[in-house]
Coordinates of C-alpha atoms and ligand atoms in Angstrom, one line a residue:
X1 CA 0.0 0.0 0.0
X2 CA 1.4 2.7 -1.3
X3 CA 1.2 6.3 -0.1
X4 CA 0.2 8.9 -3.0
X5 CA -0.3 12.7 -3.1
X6 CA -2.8 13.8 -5.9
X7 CA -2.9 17.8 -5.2
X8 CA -6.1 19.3 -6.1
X9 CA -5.8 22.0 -8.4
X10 CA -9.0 23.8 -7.4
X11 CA -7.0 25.6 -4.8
X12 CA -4.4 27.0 -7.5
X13 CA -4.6 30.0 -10.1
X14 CA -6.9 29.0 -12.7
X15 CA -5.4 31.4 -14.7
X16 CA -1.6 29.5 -15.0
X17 CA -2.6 26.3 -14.2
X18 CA 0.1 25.2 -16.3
X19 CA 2.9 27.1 -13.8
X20 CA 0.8 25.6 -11.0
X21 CA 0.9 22.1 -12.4
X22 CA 4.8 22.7 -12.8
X23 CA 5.3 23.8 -9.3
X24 CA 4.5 19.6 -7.8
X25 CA 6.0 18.4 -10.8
X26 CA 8.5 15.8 -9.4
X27 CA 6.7 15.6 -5.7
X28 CA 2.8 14.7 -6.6
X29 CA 1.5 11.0 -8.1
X30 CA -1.1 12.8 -9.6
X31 CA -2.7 16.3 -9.8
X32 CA -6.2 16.3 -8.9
X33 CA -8.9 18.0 -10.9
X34 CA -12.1 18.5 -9.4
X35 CA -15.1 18.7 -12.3
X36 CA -18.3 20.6 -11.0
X37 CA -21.3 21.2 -12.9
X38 CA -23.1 23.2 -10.5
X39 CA -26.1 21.2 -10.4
X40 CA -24.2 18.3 -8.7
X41 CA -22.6 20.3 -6.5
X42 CA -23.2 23.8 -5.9
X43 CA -20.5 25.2 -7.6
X44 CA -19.1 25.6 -11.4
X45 CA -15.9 24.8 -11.9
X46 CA -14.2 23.4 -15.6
X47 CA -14.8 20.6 -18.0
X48 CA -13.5 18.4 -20.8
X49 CA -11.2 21.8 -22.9
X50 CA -9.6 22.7 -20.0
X51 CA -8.6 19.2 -18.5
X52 CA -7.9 18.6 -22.4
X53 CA -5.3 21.7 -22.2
X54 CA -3.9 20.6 -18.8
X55 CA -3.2 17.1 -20.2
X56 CA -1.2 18.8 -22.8
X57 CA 0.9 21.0 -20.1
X58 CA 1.8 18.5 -17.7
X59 CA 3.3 15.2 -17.4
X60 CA 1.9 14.4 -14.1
X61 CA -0.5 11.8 -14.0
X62 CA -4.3 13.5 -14.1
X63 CA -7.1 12.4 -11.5
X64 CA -10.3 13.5 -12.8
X65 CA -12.9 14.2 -9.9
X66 CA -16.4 14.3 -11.9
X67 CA -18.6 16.0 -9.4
X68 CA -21.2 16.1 -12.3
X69 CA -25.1 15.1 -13.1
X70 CA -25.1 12.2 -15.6
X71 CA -21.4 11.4 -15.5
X72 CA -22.7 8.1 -17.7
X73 CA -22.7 10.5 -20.4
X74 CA -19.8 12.2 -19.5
X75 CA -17.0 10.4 -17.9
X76 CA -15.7 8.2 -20.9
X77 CA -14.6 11.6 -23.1
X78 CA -12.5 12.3 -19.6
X79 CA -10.8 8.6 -20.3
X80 CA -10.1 9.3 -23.8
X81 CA -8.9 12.4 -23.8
X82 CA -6.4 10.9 -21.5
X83 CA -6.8 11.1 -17.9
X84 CA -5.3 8.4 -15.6
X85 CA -8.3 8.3 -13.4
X86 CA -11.8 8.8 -14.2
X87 CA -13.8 9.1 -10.8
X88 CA -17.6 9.7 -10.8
X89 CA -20.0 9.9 -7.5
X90 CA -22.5 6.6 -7.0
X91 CA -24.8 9.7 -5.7
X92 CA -24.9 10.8 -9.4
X93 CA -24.2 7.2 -11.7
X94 CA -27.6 5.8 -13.3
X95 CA -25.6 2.9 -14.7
X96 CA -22.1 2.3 -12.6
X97 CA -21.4 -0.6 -14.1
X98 CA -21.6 0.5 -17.9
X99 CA -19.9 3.4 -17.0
X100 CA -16.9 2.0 -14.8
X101 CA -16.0 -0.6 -17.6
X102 CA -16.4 2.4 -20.2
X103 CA -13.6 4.1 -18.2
X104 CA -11.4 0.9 -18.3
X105 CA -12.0 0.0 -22.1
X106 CA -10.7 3.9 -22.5
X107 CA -7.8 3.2 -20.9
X108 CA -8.0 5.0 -17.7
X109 CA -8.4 3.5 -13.6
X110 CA -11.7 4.1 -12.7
X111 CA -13.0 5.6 -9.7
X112 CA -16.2 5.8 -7.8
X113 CA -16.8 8.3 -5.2
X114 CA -19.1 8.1 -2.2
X115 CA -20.4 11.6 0.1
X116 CA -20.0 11.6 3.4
X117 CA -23.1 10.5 4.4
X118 CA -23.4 7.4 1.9
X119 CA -22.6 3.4 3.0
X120 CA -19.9 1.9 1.3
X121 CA -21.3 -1.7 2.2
X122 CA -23.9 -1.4 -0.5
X123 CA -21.5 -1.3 -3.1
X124 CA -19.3 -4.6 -2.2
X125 CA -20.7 -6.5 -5.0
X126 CA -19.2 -3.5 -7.5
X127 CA -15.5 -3.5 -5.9
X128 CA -14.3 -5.5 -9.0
X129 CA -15.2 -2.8 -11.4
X130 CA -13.2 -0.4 -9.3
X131 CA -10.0 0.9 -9.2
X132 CA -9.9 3.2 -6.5
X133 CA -12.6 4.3 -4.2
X134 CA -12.9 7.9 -2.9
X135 CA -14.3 9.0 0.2
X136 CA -15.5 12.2 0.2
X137 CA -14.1 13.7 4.0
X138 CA -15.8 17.0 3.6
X139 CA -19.5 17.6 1.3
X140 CA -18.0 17.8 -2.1
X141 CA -18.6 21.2 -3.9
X142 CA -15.6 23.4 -2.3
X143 CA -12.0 23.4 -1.1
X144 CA -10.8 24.5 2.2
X145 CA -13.5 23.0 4.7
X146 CA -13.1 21.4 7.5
X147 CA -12.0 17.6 7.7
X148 CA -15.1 15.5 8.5
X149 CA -14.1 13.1 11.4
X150 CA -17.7 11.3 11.2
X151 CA -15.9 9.3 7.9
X152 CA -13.3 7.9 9.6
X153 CA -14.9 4.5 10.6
X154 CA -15.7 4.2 6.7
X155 CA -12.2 4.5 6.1
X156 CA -11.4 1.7 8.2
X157 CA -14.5 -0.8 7.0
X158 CA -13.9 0.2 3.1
X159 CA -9.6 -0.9 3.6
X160 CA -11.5 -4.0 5.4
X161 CA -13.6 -4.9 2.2
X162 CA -10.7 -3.9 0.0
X163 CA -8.4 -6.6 1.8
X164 CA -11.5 -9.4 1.4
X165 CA -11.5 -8.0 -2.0
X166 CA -7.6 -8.8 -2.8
X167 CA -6.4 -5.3 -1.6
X168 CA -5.5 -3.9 -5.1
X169 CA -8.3 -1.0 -4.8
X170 CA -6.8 2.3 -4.2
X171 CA -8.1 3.9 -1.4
X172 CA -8.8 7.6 -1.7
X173 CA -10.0 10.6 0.6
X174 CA -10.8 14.1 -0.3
X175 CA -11.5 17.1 1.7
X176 CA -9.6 19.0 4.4
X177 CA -6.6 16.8 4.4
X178 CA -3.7 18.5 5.9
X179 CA -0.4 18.2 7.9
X180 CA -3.0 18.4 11.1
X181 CA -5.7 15.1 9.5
X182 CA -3.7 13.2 7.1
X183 CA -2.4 10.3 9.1
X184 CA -5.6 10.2 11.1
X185 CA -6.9 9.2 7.5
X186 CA -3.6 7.0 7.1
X187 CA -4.3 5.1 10.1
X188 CA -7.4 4.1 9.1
X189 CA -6.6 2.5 5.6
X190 CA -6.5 5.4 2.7
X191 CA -3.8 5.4 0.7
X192 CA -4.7 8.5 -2.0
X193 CA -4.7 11.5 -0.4
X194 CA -6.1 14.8 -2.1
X195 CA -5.1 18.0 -0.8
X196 CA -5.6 21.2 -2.3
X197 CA -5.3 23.7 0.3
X198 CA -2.4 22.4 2.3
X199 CA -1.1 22.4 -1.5
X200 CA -2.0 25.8 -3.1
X201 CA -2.3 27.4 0.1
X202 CA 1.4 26.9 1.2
X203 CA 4.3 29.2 -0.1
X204 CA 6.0 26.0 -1.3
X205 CA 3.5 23.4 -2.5
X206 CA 6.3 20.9 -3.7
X207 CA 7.4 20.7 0.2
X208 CA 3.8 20.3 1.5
X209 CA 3.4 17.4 -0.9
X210 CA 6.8 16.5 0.1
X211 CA 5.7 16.8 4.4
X212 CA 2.1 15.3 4.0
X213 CA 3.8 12.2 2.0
X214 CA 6.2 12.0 5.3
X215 CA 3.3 12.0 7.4
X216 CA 1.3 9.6 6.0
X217 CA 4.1 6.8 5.5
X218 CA 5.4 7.5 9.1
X219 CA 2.5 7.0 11.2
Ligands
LIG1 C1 -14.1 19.3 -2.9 C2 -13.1 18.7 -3.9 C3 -11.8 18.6 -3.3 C4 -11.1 19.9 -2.9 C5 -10.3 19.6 -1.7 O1 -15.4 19.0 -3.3 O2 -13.5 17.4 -4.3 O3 -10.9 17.9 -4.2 O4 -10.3 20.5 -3.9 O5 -9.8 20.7 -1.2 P1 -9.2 20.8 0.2 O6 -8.0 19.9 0.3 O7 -8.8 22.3 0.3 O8 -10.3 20.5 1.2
LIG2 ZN1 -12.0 16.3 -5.5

C-alpha cells in the first residue's frame, strides 16, 4: 500500500494552471482535478477543454474528480482524452457498471466516489469494477472545509472490504486533508490523499506534498 499525493488543483490559479501544475512536478502521483457542474454540486468549476489543455501542459499523471449530473454520459470523453483516473459519484451514476467498464476499455483506472453521508457496504458487489474508491471527508462542492471526522470509521471498513476483495483498490480521501488530518486518515486504511489547500495554500506546495507524503508513511 502505497502512499500517494494527488494535489487538487481547485485551490491553484486557474489562470496559470500550467505554472501551478509545474510547481509539484517531481513531488505529486497525480494532480487532482475537481469537475463541477453546479447542479451536482453547488459550484461551477471546468470541464472536458480545460482538462484537455492541462493534459497537454503536464506530465503528471491527471485524476479527474467528476462531481457532475449524468457522469454516464460524460465520464468516458475524460478517459479518452487521456486522464489516468476517471472518478464519478455513486450519488450521481444511473448505470455504474456500464460506466466504470467504459472508463477501463478507454484506458484510464476508474473511480467511484461516495459523500460523506453514503454506505460503502452497499456497493461490495461493485469493488471488481473499481480501481480506487474515494471518500469524500468533507460535502463535495468546495475546497478548504473542514475535515469530517464522522468518515473515519468508513475508512477503516472500506480498507476492510478492499483486503476481502484482494487489496488492489486504491483507497482515496478528499477534503480538508492537511499536515493536522492526514495520518488520522492513514491510520485508518487510505492510501490517496487529495489535498488542495495544504497544497495551493502553502508558499512552497512541492514541500507540503513532500511533508504530507512524510506524514502519511510514518505514522
Ligand atoms: C471538494 C473537492 C476537493 C477539494 C479539496 O469537493 O472534491 O478535491 O479540492 O480541497 P481541500 O483539500 O482544500 O479540502
Ligand atoms: Zn475532489
Amino acid at each position: 500500500m502505497a502512499v500517494q499525493i494527488s494535489p487538487s488543483i481547485l485551490s491553484a490559479d486557474f489562470a496559470r494552471l500550467a505554472d501551478e501544475a509545474a510547481r509539484v512536478e517531481g513531488e505529486a502521483d497525480w494532480l487532482h482535478v475537481d469537475v463541477m457542474d453546479n447542479h451536482f454540486v453547488p459550484n461551477l468549476t471546468l470541464g472536458l477543454p480545460v482538462v484537455e489543455a492541462l493534459l497537454r501542459a503536464t506530465s503528471i499523471p491527471v485524476d479527474c474528480h467528476l462531481m457532475i449530473e449524468d457522469p454516464d454520459r460524460w465520464a468516458p470523453g475524460y478517459a479518452e482524452a487521456g486522464a489516468g483516473s476517471v472518478t464519478v459519484h455513486a450519488e450521481a451514476a444511473k448505470a455504474p457498471v456500464r460506466t466504470l467498464r467504459a472508463i477501463r476499455a478507454a484506458g484510464a483506472r476508474s473511480g467511484f466516489a461516495l459523500n460523506p453521508a453514503t454506505a460503502v457496504e452497499p456497493y461490495e458487489d461493485l469493488l471488481p469494477e473499481i480501481d480506487m474508491l474515494l471518500l469524500m471527508t468533507v460535502e463535495p462542492g468546495f475546497g478548504g472545509q473542514r475535515f469530517l471526522d464522522v468518515v473515519l470509521p468508513k475508512v477503516t471498513r472500506a480498507r476492510a472490504l478492499i483486503e476481502k476483495h484482494g487489496g488492489e483498490i486504491w483507497l482515496q480521501v478528499d477534503g480538508g486533508v492537511s499536515a493536522e488530518t492526514i495520518e488520522r486518515c492513514a491510520t485508518a486504511g487510505a492510501d490517496v490523499f487529495v489535498a488542495g489547500n495544504a497544497v495551493y495554500a502553502a508558499a512552497d506546495p512541492a514541500e507540503a506534498v513532500r511533508r504530507l507524503r512524510e506524514l502519511a508513511t510514518g505514522f
